[in-house]
Amino acid sequence: MPRLAPLLAHAVRAACVLLLAQVGPAAAQDHTALAGAMARGLREEGLVGAVSATVESDSVWVGAAGRRRADRPQPLAATDRVQVGSVTKTLLATGILQLVTEGRLRLDAPVAAYLPDLRIENPWAPSRPLLLRHLLDHTSGLDDARLWQLFNAEPRPNTPLAAGFDPDRLRLVLRRPPGERFSYSNTGYGLLALVIEAVTGQRYETYLDARLLRPLGMANSTFHFATQTGPGADPRLAMGHFEKGALAPAVPTYLRPAMQFTTTAADMARFARFLMSDGMAGGRPLVDARLLRAMGTPASTEAARAGLRVGYGLGLTLRDRHGFVGRCHAGNTVGYRAMFCIYPEQRKAFFVAMNADSEDADYARLDSLVIATLRLTPQPAAHIRATMPDVERWEGTYVISPARFETFAYLDVVMDFVRVRADGGRLVLEPFQGSPTVLDPVGGPLFRAPKRTLPSHVLLSNEGGAAFSNGLGTYERVSLWRMVPLWASLAGGVLGLIYVVLRGLYRAVRGRLRPRDPLFAPLVVALAAAGAGVLLYRQPVLQLGDLSTANVILAVVTGALPIAATFGLWRANRASWMDAVALLAVLQWTLVLAWWGLLPLRLWA
């Protein structure tokens, strides 16, 4: 019997020849070069494989490079299935717009009209109800998600969506008036799937597969869960990977509507062509063309009202990258990264998905290789104009508001703040973590970053004071009187903890550390916390939000740290004043962390 792998490889090569013929000789040459460049890029970035598709008017090309699995030689085929992470949101949003087109949903209807039993705390409800549009646009003011919703071994493929919104574990609280500011929320797209189920009476996966994917001819795609292992494994689904080729089979999640979709490059090309069409499928209107044109257009936010065009709308982001402006969505999930972009004015689009989710890889490099084959016409860059009057009054320290993950808002405040200063007629953004960005004025409150075509930032002035936005995040100016105590608390706490560990270990080595020593209890707790951190690092990432042994130990020891510091202070005397100062520094920091909800550190809550 002939070996199967060579036959498959021959079939793939034959399919690629046909596809290259479809796009013409010049394009075929471009895509041949692309295949080689992608293979080199994958090797140099430490990735495994990639599938890609390009759409140009009526022609489509799909291709693949690399391997299906890092531990096997089988090449990744252009017809293999992949998962796309948050690109799922664009497809789910299209399903919502289909229901709007049919008159079964209204974008500007309150969410409560469709989910009356779901409790959402909205302090602005009388004048600013939460609307369906706000969920689609990520302007609801909701937290992104809790770790247990994203990284948890409990969910199964058929777990009801409502389990991800258990009121005993999750409070849905709006942190800003809905519609005002963008803040990415996987939770919001989980609620949209609940709305679909409420109005159709079906599981959202079943409904969207039948009513959206089938009319679009996306026969190789599904919202239903698919994985590479276990009973019912999909033999065409490429294996996902983490760094260094570690295998990462797909797993269910509570928020699957926000990140669970299995597809092929060819099907994503079909989807791109539909988004750039008049909304017809099979001779009937599927989605109102006006709604399709509105995808990627931010609306109602402070930034949009101030004239900033870049931002998010109805499931797509208006993205200004690589010298071109497109309507895009990026995605990553367990083992995969993806990018999907359409350029409706030029009737072009691309899709690329890598079966590896690595923190170190430069995915933008691989995206740019695919974009180059489209030969897009660049849009003229916005002209630099006279400076905005009194630009100096915007100088100061800014923090993001609202934070994407409310649980870790403290870290955003003390570690991700941005300093803004004037430089002649320009503004300079100096993030604490990152390189400075110089913004040129382009008229009024709008500014443009380097290598951008459109204005990329806008200055805002409201009742809360000065702020600026890049369309995908708003930063408010805060007083140094607020920041300096937080920085001092952090520095004092860290230095105090270092003193406790080093001094305590020194005494232990010298045989002088006794249970009555002021540093004994804090040292034991600090070492136990470090041990819990090691256990946490060694457990599977998908158990990060579980009630696991490592998480329980971490919660117990972090909760015990202020108690141990207090006990040490009680034991301290005049002869150990340095111990007392260090313990006092540790104690104040633990109290600050407790105020911000980080102690005890319960990752499953």
XYZ file of C-alpha atoms in Angstrom:
605
model
C 0.000 0.000 0.000
C 1.465 3.435 -0.894
C 2.289 5.736 2.016
C -0.440 8.289 2.730
C 1.779 11.318 3.508
C 3.393 11.571 0.011
C -0.038 11.280 -1.610
C -1.391 14.072 0.566
C 1.623 16.252 -0.182
C 1.148 15.654 -3.927
C -2.543 16.576 -3.645
C -1.732 19.768 -1.797
C 0.853 20.759 -4.409
C -1.672 20.127 -7.171
C -4.286 22.246 -5.372
C -1.784 25.059 -4.984
C -0.988 24.941 -8.711
C -4.684 25.356 -9.506
C -5.044 28.220 -7.048
C -1.963 29.990 -8.382
C -3.340 29.665 -11.906
C -6.574 31.275 -10.719
C -4.815 34.435 -9.544
C -2.673 34.898 -12.669
C 1.056 34.729 -13.481
C 2.168 37.913 -11.659
C 0.216 37.062 -8.524
C 1.418 33.452 -8.728
C 4.990 34.693 -8.664
C 4.206 36.863 -5.613
C 2.630 33.957 -3.770
C 5.445 31.579 -4.632
C 7.827 34.077 -3.058
C 5.435 34.442 -0.117
C 5.521 30.704 0.584
C 9.302 30.767 0.851
C 9.350 33.942 2.952
C 6.718 32.521 5.334
C 8.719 29.314 5.772
C 11.829 31.325 6.642
C 9.874 33.590 8.967
C 8.378 30.645 10.825
C 11.813 29.125 11.394
C 13.386 32.381 12.536
C 10.501 33.238 14.880
C 10.443 29.766 16.393
C 6.928 29.014 15.143
C 5.496 25.819 13.676
C 3.155 26.445 10.762
C 0.873 28.971 9.093
C -2.044 29.019 6.675
C -2.947 32.157 4.771
C -5.379 33.494 2.214
C -5.552 36.613 0.077
C -8.540 38.060 -1.740
C -8.189 40.448 -4.672
C -11.435 41.412 -6.396
C -12.712 38.063 -7.737
C -9.540 36.029 -7.196
C -8.576 34.044 -4.119
C -5.293 32.414 -3.140
C -4.687 30.100 -0.184
C -1.418 28.601 0.969
C 0.434 27.020 3.848
C 3.938 26.721 5.241
C 5.547 24.764 8.064
C 4.173 21.721 9.882
C 0.895 20.495 11.356
C 2.687 19.322 14.515
C 6.110 20.231 15.826
C 6.922 16.612 16.661
C 6.033 15.184 13.248
C 7.314 15.891 9.709
C 3.871 16.156 8.075
C 3.531 19.562 6.358
C 0.676 21.894 7.159
C -1.730 21.948 4.209
C -3.696 24.927 2.936
C -6.865 22.869 3.476
C -6.125 22.093 7.133
C -8.354 23.567 9.801
C -7.137 26.078 12.378
C -8.596 28.017 15.259
C -8.732 31.806 15.198
C -9.197 32.996 18.782
C -10.834 36.403 19.008
C -11.431 36.639 15.265
C -14.472 34.620 16.352
C -15.959 37.925 17.533
C -16.189 39.212 13.958
C -18.199 36.162 12.923
C -20.412 36.297 16.003
C -21.009 40.008 15.393
C -22.035 39.217 11.815
C -24.557 36.730 13.190
C -25.962 39.458 15.444
C -26.213 41.834 12.464
C -28.073 39.127 10.534
C -30.661 38.973 13.314
C -30.862 42.770 13.252
C -31.448 42.638 9.482
C -34.286 40.152 10.060
C -35.846 42.457 12.652
C -35.374 39.998 15.520
C -32.865 42.231 17.303
C -32.308 45.990 17.529
C -28.810 47.417 17.997
C -30.095 50.224 20.182
C -32.348 48.060 22.338
C -31.424 47.544 26.010
C -29.717 44.233 26.734
C -32.236 43.769 29.553
C -34.986 43.435 26.930
C -33.403 40.179 25.783
C -31.861 38.943 29.055
C -34.346 40.119 31.707
C -33.158 37.627 34.347
C -29.494 38.584 34.097
C -28.440 41.062 36.761
C -26.127 43.797 35.458
C -25.278 46.616 37.847
C -25.424 49.873 35.908
C -25.240 53.029 38.075
C -26.177 55.096 35.006
C -29.171 52.950 34.005
C -31.890 55.669 34.151
C -30.185 57.813 31.510
C -27.632 55.439 29.944
C -28.972 51.878 29.648
C -26.673 49.140 28.412
C -27.473 48.552 24.741
C -26.765 45.665 22.392
C -24.508 47.992 20.379
C -22.329 48.607 23.436
C -21.571 44.901 23.755
C -20.642 44.696 20.061
C -18.407 47.784 20.288
C -16.669 46.875 23.589
C -18.045 50.074 25.104
C -20.210 48.408 27.755
C -17.908 49.299 30.648
C -17.778 45.618 31.672
C -14.636 43.933 32.938
C -12.867 41.822 30.296
C -13.104 38.494 32.136
C -12.083 36.634 35.240
C -9.303 34.065 35.062
C -11.712 31.246 35.912
C -13.773 32.113 32.826
C -10.732 31.824 30.543
C -8.391 29.267 32.134
C -10.382 26.490 33.710
C -10.485 22.716 33.280
C -14.159 22.435 34.331
C -16.045 23.466 31.158
C -17.048 20.856 28.626
C -18.042 21.358 24.968
C -21.717 21.273 25.948
C -21.488 23.291 29.173
C -24.341 25.846 29.128
C -23.213 29.415 28.491
C -24.980 30.529 31.656
C -22.392 28.604 33.699
C -19.860 31.264 32.744
C -22.068 33.906 34.351
C -22.837 32.175 37.634
C -24.084 35.017 39.896
C -22.501 33.313 42.912
C -19.058 33.733 41.297
C -19.439 36.784 39.088
C -20.840 40.283 39.524
C -21.503 42.101 36.265
C -20.751 45.732 37.059
C -20.402 48.621 34.617
C -17.386 50.760 35.552
C -18.047 53.609 33.096
C -21.216 54.963 31.473
C -22.004 52.604 28.580
C -21.033 53.866 25.145
C -18.440 56.304 26.477
C -15.115 54.466 26.234
C -13.679 51.388 24.569
C -12.540 48.624 26.906
C -12.105 45.162 25.408
C -14.475 42.647 26.987
C -14.680 38.919 26.263
C -17.515 38.894 28.792
C -19.552 41.187 26.550
C -19.355 38.760 23.626
C -20.382 35.918 25.918
C -23.514 37.942 26.678
C -24.142 38.422 22.944
C -24.240 34.645 22.495
C -26.760 34.445 25.335
C -28.867 36.988 23.439
C -28.720 34.816 20.307
C -29.872 31.804 22.310
C -32.656 33.823 23.950
C -34.174 35.018 20.662
C -33.636 31.846 18.592
C -34.285 29.171 21.198
C -31.188 27.266 20.012
C -27.587 26.905 21.071
C -25.738 29.759 19.438
C -23.308 27.294 17.781
C -26.117 25.357 16.124
C -27.948 28.468 14.998
C -24.909 30.256 13.530
C -23.590 27.146 11.782
C -26.935 26.689 10.032
C -28.071 30.262 9.443
C -24.765 32.086 8.866
C -22.026 29.687 7.804
C -24.101 27.458 5.541
C -25.498 30.303 3.383
C -21.945 31.691 3.069
C -20.637 28.348 1.819
C -18.290 27.988 4.798
C -18.712 24.222 4.891
C -15.358 23.617 6.603
C -16.040 25.937 9.534
C -17.957 25.598 12.779
C -18.693 27.373 16.040
C -18.958 23.973 17.733
C -15.955 22.924 19.773
C -13.279 20.953 17.948
C -10.023 19.528 19.258
C -7.142 17.351 18.108
C -7.296 14.701 20.837
C -9.750 12.391 22.563
C -13.081 11.009 21.346
C -14.374 12.833 18.290
C -10.988 14.412 17.509
C -10.923 16.352 14.229
C -8.230 14.759 12.001
C -8.009 17.919 9.865
C -7.425 20.316 12.777
C -3.764 21.328 12.993
C -2.194 20.943 16.421
C -1.722 24.104 18.463
C 1.559 24.921 20.206
C 3.123 27.078 22.884
C 6.765 28.209 22.973
C 9.465 25.778 21.825
C 6.945 23.561 20.072
C 5.107 22.420 23.216
C 1.850 20.800 22.093
C -1.340 22.660 23.019
C -4.528 20.766 22.121
C -7.692 22.877 22.055
C -9.817 22.872 25.209
C -13.317 24.201 25.980
C -13.799 27.491 27.786
C -16.672 29.252 29.520
C -16.334 32.206 27.122
C -16.252 30.152 23.935
C -18.398 32.690 21.953
C -15.515 35.149 22.219
C -12.716 32.853 21.048
C -13.888 29.452 19.755
C -14.160 29.032 15.988
C -12.621 26.389 13.710
C -12.116 27.209 10.048
C -9.905 27.032 6.959
C -8.090 29.722 5.019
C -10.447 29.267 2.060
C -13.530 29.698 4.248
C -12.117 32.882 5.769
C -11.555 34.175 2.232
C -15.253 33.493 1.517
C -16.173 35.358 4.683
C -13.977 38.320 3.685
C -15.629 38.529 0.275
C -19.045 38.552 1.926
C -18.106 41.397 4.293
C -17.069 43.447 1.251
C -20.285 42.593 -0.650
C -23.830 43.950 -0.746
C -24.848 41.491 1.983
C -26.574 39.053 -0.369
C -26.078 35.278 -0.111
C -27.878 32.648 -2.148
C -29.948 35.311 -3.879
C -31.380 36.783 -0.693
C -30.269 39.504 1.704
C -28.378 37.990 4.617
C -27.057 41.167 6.290
C -28.031 44.747 5.495
C -25.187 46.235 3.420
C -25.277 49.396 5.552
C -24.473 47.321 8.626
C -21.583 45.617 6.835
C -20.174 49.020 5.872
C -20.455 50.161 9.500
C -18.272 47.330 10.768
C -14.965 48.814 11.895
C -16.429 52.288 12.360
C -16.306 53.414 16.005
C -19.392 55.279 17.147
C -20.586 57.247 20.175
C -17.362 57.120 22.197
C -15.661 60.271 23.440
C -12.785 59.616 21.047
C -15.067 59.136 18.026
C -17.045 62.283 18.832
C -13.756 64.194 19.019
C -12.895 63.106 15.478
C -10.706 60.016 15.941
C -11.508 57.492 13.216
C -9.430 54.540 14.418
C -11.151 52.246 16.873
C -13.624 49.372 17.154
C -17.133 49.014 15.802
C -19.524 46.088 15.329
C -16.875 43.391 15.463
C -13.959 44.948 13.577
C -11.175 47.425 14.317
C -10.228 50.236 11.971
C -6.534 49.417 11.946
C -3.739 51.659 10.641
C -0.674 49.449 10.182
C 2.109 48.812 7.669
C 1.151 52.010 5.806
C -2.415 50.870 5.083
C -5.803 51.330 6.723
C -7.988 48.244 6.997
C -10.814 46.788 9.048
C -9.294 43.972 11.028
C -9.483 41.646 13.977
C -6.590 39.867 15.650
C -7.007 36.699 17.657
C -5.135 34.344 19.903
C -6.242 31.313 21.835
C -4.634 28.190 23.230
C -1.989 27.288 20.658
C -2.933 29.731 17.857
C -2.550 33.320 16.612
C -4.537 34.831 13.733
C -5.106 38.070 11.849
C -8.010 38.919 9.548
C -8.242 42.169 7.559
C -10.455 43.546 4.813
C -9.842 46.641 2.668
C -13.336 47.233 1.217
C -12.431 50.295 -0.857
C -9.763 48.271 -2.686
C -11.719 45.011 -2.705
C -8.847 43.158 -1.079
C -8.443 41.109 2.099
C -6.148 38.669 3.838
C -6.199 36.046 6.552
C -3.262 34.386 8.277
C -3.235 31.929 11.180
C -0.249 30.383 12.948
C -0.630 27.173 14.952
C 1.615 28.499 17.737
C 0.937 31.024 20.504
C 4.334 32.408 21.487
C 5.025 35.534 23.526
C 8.414 36.022 21.851
C 7.501 35.765 18.163
C 7.039 38.783 15.892
C 3.669 37.980 14.351
C 3.445 41.408 12.695
C 6.417 40.393 10.543
C 4.469 37.452 9.124
C 1.329 39.567 8.674
C 3.341 42.088 6.656
C 4.557 39.354 4.297
C 0.959 38.502 3.373
C -0.059 42.161 3.101
C 2.786 42.823 0.670
C 1.316 40.385 -1.857
C -1.921 42.405 -1.993
C -0.158 45.424 -3.489
C -2.452 47.808 -1.673
C -2.639 51.450 -2.644
C -1.365 53.535 0.293
C -3.637 56.209 1.696
C -2.093 59.693 1.919
C -0.896 60.435 5.441
C -2.638 63.145 7.431
C -0.733 66.415 7.108
C 1.040 67.849 10.120
C -0.539 71.161 11.065
C -0.091 73.923 13.550
C 0.068 72.893 17.166
C -2.995 72.827 19.357
C -3.115 75.914 21.577
C -1.881 75.423 25.159
C -0.531 71.959 24.401
C 1.596 72.217 27.560
C -1.497 72.002 29.745
C -1.815 68.323 28.805
C 1.472 67.409 30.446
C 1.296 65.022 33.378
C 0.906 61.381 34.400
C -1.890 59.282 32.899
C -3.368 55.865 33.725
C -5.789 53.760 31.697
C -9.454 54.108 32.637
C -11.134 51.721 32.855
C -8.579 48.940 33.268
C -9.197 45.984 31.000
C -8.993 43.466 33.863
C -10.483 44.982 37.005
C -8.862 42.323 39.181
C -5.410 43.627 38.261
C -6.210 47.347 38.055
C -3.555 48.091 40.690
C -0.836 46.778 38.372
C -2.099 48.966 35.526
C -1.937 52.041 37.750
C 1.515 51.551 39.278
C 3.273 49.773 36.376
C 1.602 50.896 33.127
C 1.259 54.631 33.612
C 2.252 57.062 30.863
C 4.037 60.383 31.214
C 2.982 63.056 28.709
C 5.161 66.071 27.978
C 5.163 68.802 25.356
C 8.030 69.114 22.887
C 7.478 72.280 20.943
C 4.309 71.675 18.986
C 4.399 67.928 19.572
C 3.456 65.603 22.412
C 5.720 62.856 23.715
C 4.199 59.772 25.367
C 6.626 58.057 27.736
C 5.192 54.765 29.026
C 6.840 53.326 32.112
C 7.209 50.049 30.214
C 8.083 50.789 26.612
C 9.714 53.274 24.292
C 8.618 56.920 23.947
C 6.272 57.863 21.105
C 6.334 61.320 19.533
C 2.939 62.570 18.334
C 2.656 65.217 15.619
C -0.344 67.576 15.563
C -2.709 67.155 12.607
C -5.334 69.699 13.569
C -7.469 70.428 16.609
C -7.101 67.799 19.347
C -5.856 65.124 16.903
C -2.273 63.813 16.770
C -0.493 61.222 14.655
C 2.129 58.687 15.729
C 5.081 57.741 13.488
C 4.342 55.233 10.699
C 0.638 55.976 10.903
C -1.539 57.285 8.101
C -4.526 58.518 10.097
C -4.575 60.503 13.331
C -3.781 57.949 16.033
C -4.526 59.876 19.254
C -6.965 62.485 20.429
C -6.910 64.772 23.463
C -10.075 64.819 25.530
C -11.333 67.263 28.091
C -14.259 66.331 30.289
C -15.588 66.682 33.803
C -12.981 64.219 35.025
C -10.158 66.395 33.713
C -7.643 65.800 30.929
C -7.465 62.509 29.050
C -6.214 61.095 25.770
C -7.275 58.104 23.694
C -5.805 55.977 20.918
C -9.243 54.586 20.063
C -8.566 51.309 21.884
C -7.914 52.719 25.340
C -8.441 55.969 27.218
C -5.914 57.360 29.689
C -6.888 59.870 32.365
C -4.488 62.308 33.993
C -3.972 61.660 37.684
C -2.408 63.774 40.372
C 1.116 63.009 41.528
C -0.309 63.216 45.053
C -2.147 59.998 44.179
C 0.703 58.290 42.350
C 3.684 59.091 44.598
C 2.221 57.318 47.657
C 1.453 54.252 45.526
C 4.969 54.177 44.078
C 6.493 54.720 47.510
C 4.309 51.959 48.949
C 5.369 49.559 46.194
C 9.067 50.405 46.510
C 8.983 50.194 50.305
C 7.102 46.912 50.274
C 9.426 45.256 47.761
C 12.573 46.485 49.531
C 11.166 45.420 52.882
C 10.377 41.959 51.535
C 13.875 41.636 50.068
C 15.335 42.592 53.463
C 13.169 40.013 55.248
C 14.243 37.214 52.896
C 17.952 38.022 52.701
C 18.407 38.948 56.361
C 16.286 36.039 57.508
C 18.226 33.545 55.382
C 21.514 35.006 56.635
C 20.431 34.414 60.215
C 19.231 30.922 59.340
C 22.585 30.029 57.763
C 24.394 31.384 60.842
C 22.118 29.291 63.072
C 20.675 32.405 64.726
C 17.110 32.302 63.393
C 14.671 31.199 66.092
C 10.862 31.076 66.112
C 10.888 34.124 68.411
C 12.896 36.123 65.842
C 10.857 38.986 64.275
C 11.765 37.750 60.792
C 10.964 34.075 61.364
C 7.233 34.065 60.537
C 7.459 36.569 57.634
C 10.355 34.611 56.131
C 8.485 31.313 56.317
C 5.435 32.875 54.653
C 7.543 34.576 51.957
C 9.316 31.313 51.122
C 5.993 29.484 51.057
C 4.655 32.109 48.632
C 7.687 31.579 46.407
C 7.088 27.829 46.527
C 3.444 28.346 45.585
C 4.605 30.476 42.679
C 6.811 27.627 41.461
C 3.883 25.199 41.708
C 1.703 27.678 39.835
C 4.289 28.008 37.076
C 4.584 24.227 36.705
C 0.867 23.516 36.539
C -0.892 23.610 33.124
C -1.785 27.136 32.059
C -5.384 26.032 31.623
C -5.616 25.514 35.390
C -4.632 29.104 36.149
C -8.201 29.955 37.116
C -8.993 26.601 38.759
C -9.344 25.853 42.445
C -6.056 23.937 42.208
C -3.586 22.997 44.938
C -1.131 25.677 43.789
C -3.833 28.355 43.741
C -5.119 27.432 47.193
C -1.601 27.480 48.675
C -0.929 30.834 47.012
C -4.130 32.317 48.441
C -3.377 31.006 51.940
C 0.227 32.226 52.098
C -0.480 35.641 50.535
C -3.337 36.092 52.973
C -1.001 35.161 55.830
C 1.682 37.696 54.874
C 0.155 40.739 56.633
C -0.513 38.576 59.709
C 3.087 37.370 59.743
C 4.382 40.953 59.307
C 2.200 42.127 62.214
C 3.427 39.268 64.383
C 7.032 40.140 63.505
C 6.486 43.772 64.447
C 5.127 42.670 67.802
C 8.268 40.584 68.328
C 10.625 43.383 67.273
C 12.385 45.457 69.948
C 14.741 48.392 70.088
C 17.713 46.204 69.212
C 16.104 45.237 65.885
C 14.824 48.587 64.651
C 15.852 47.723 61.038
C 13.688 44.608 61.252
C 10.812 46.752 62.478
C 11.197 49.260 59.632
C 11.309 46.489 57.021
C 8.310 44.704 58.492
C 6.361 47.949 58.694
C 7.119 48.552 54.990
C 5.909 45.054 54.132
C 2.783 45.451 56.253
C 1.712 48.738 54.670
C 2.173 47.288 51.167
C 0.111 44.191 51.957
C -2.671 46.433 53.275
C -2.587 48.445 50.034
C -2.780 45.216 48.005
C -5.682 44.038 50.141
C -7.476 47.366 49.498
C -7.086 46.774 45.742
C -8.405 43.217 46.080
C -5.099 41.426 45.426
C -4.669 39.894 48.881
C -5.347 37.142 49.465
C -4.567 36.343 45.826
C -7.434 34.087 44.766
C -7.015 33.432 41.059
C -10.126 31.260 40.909
C -12.444 34.018 42.175
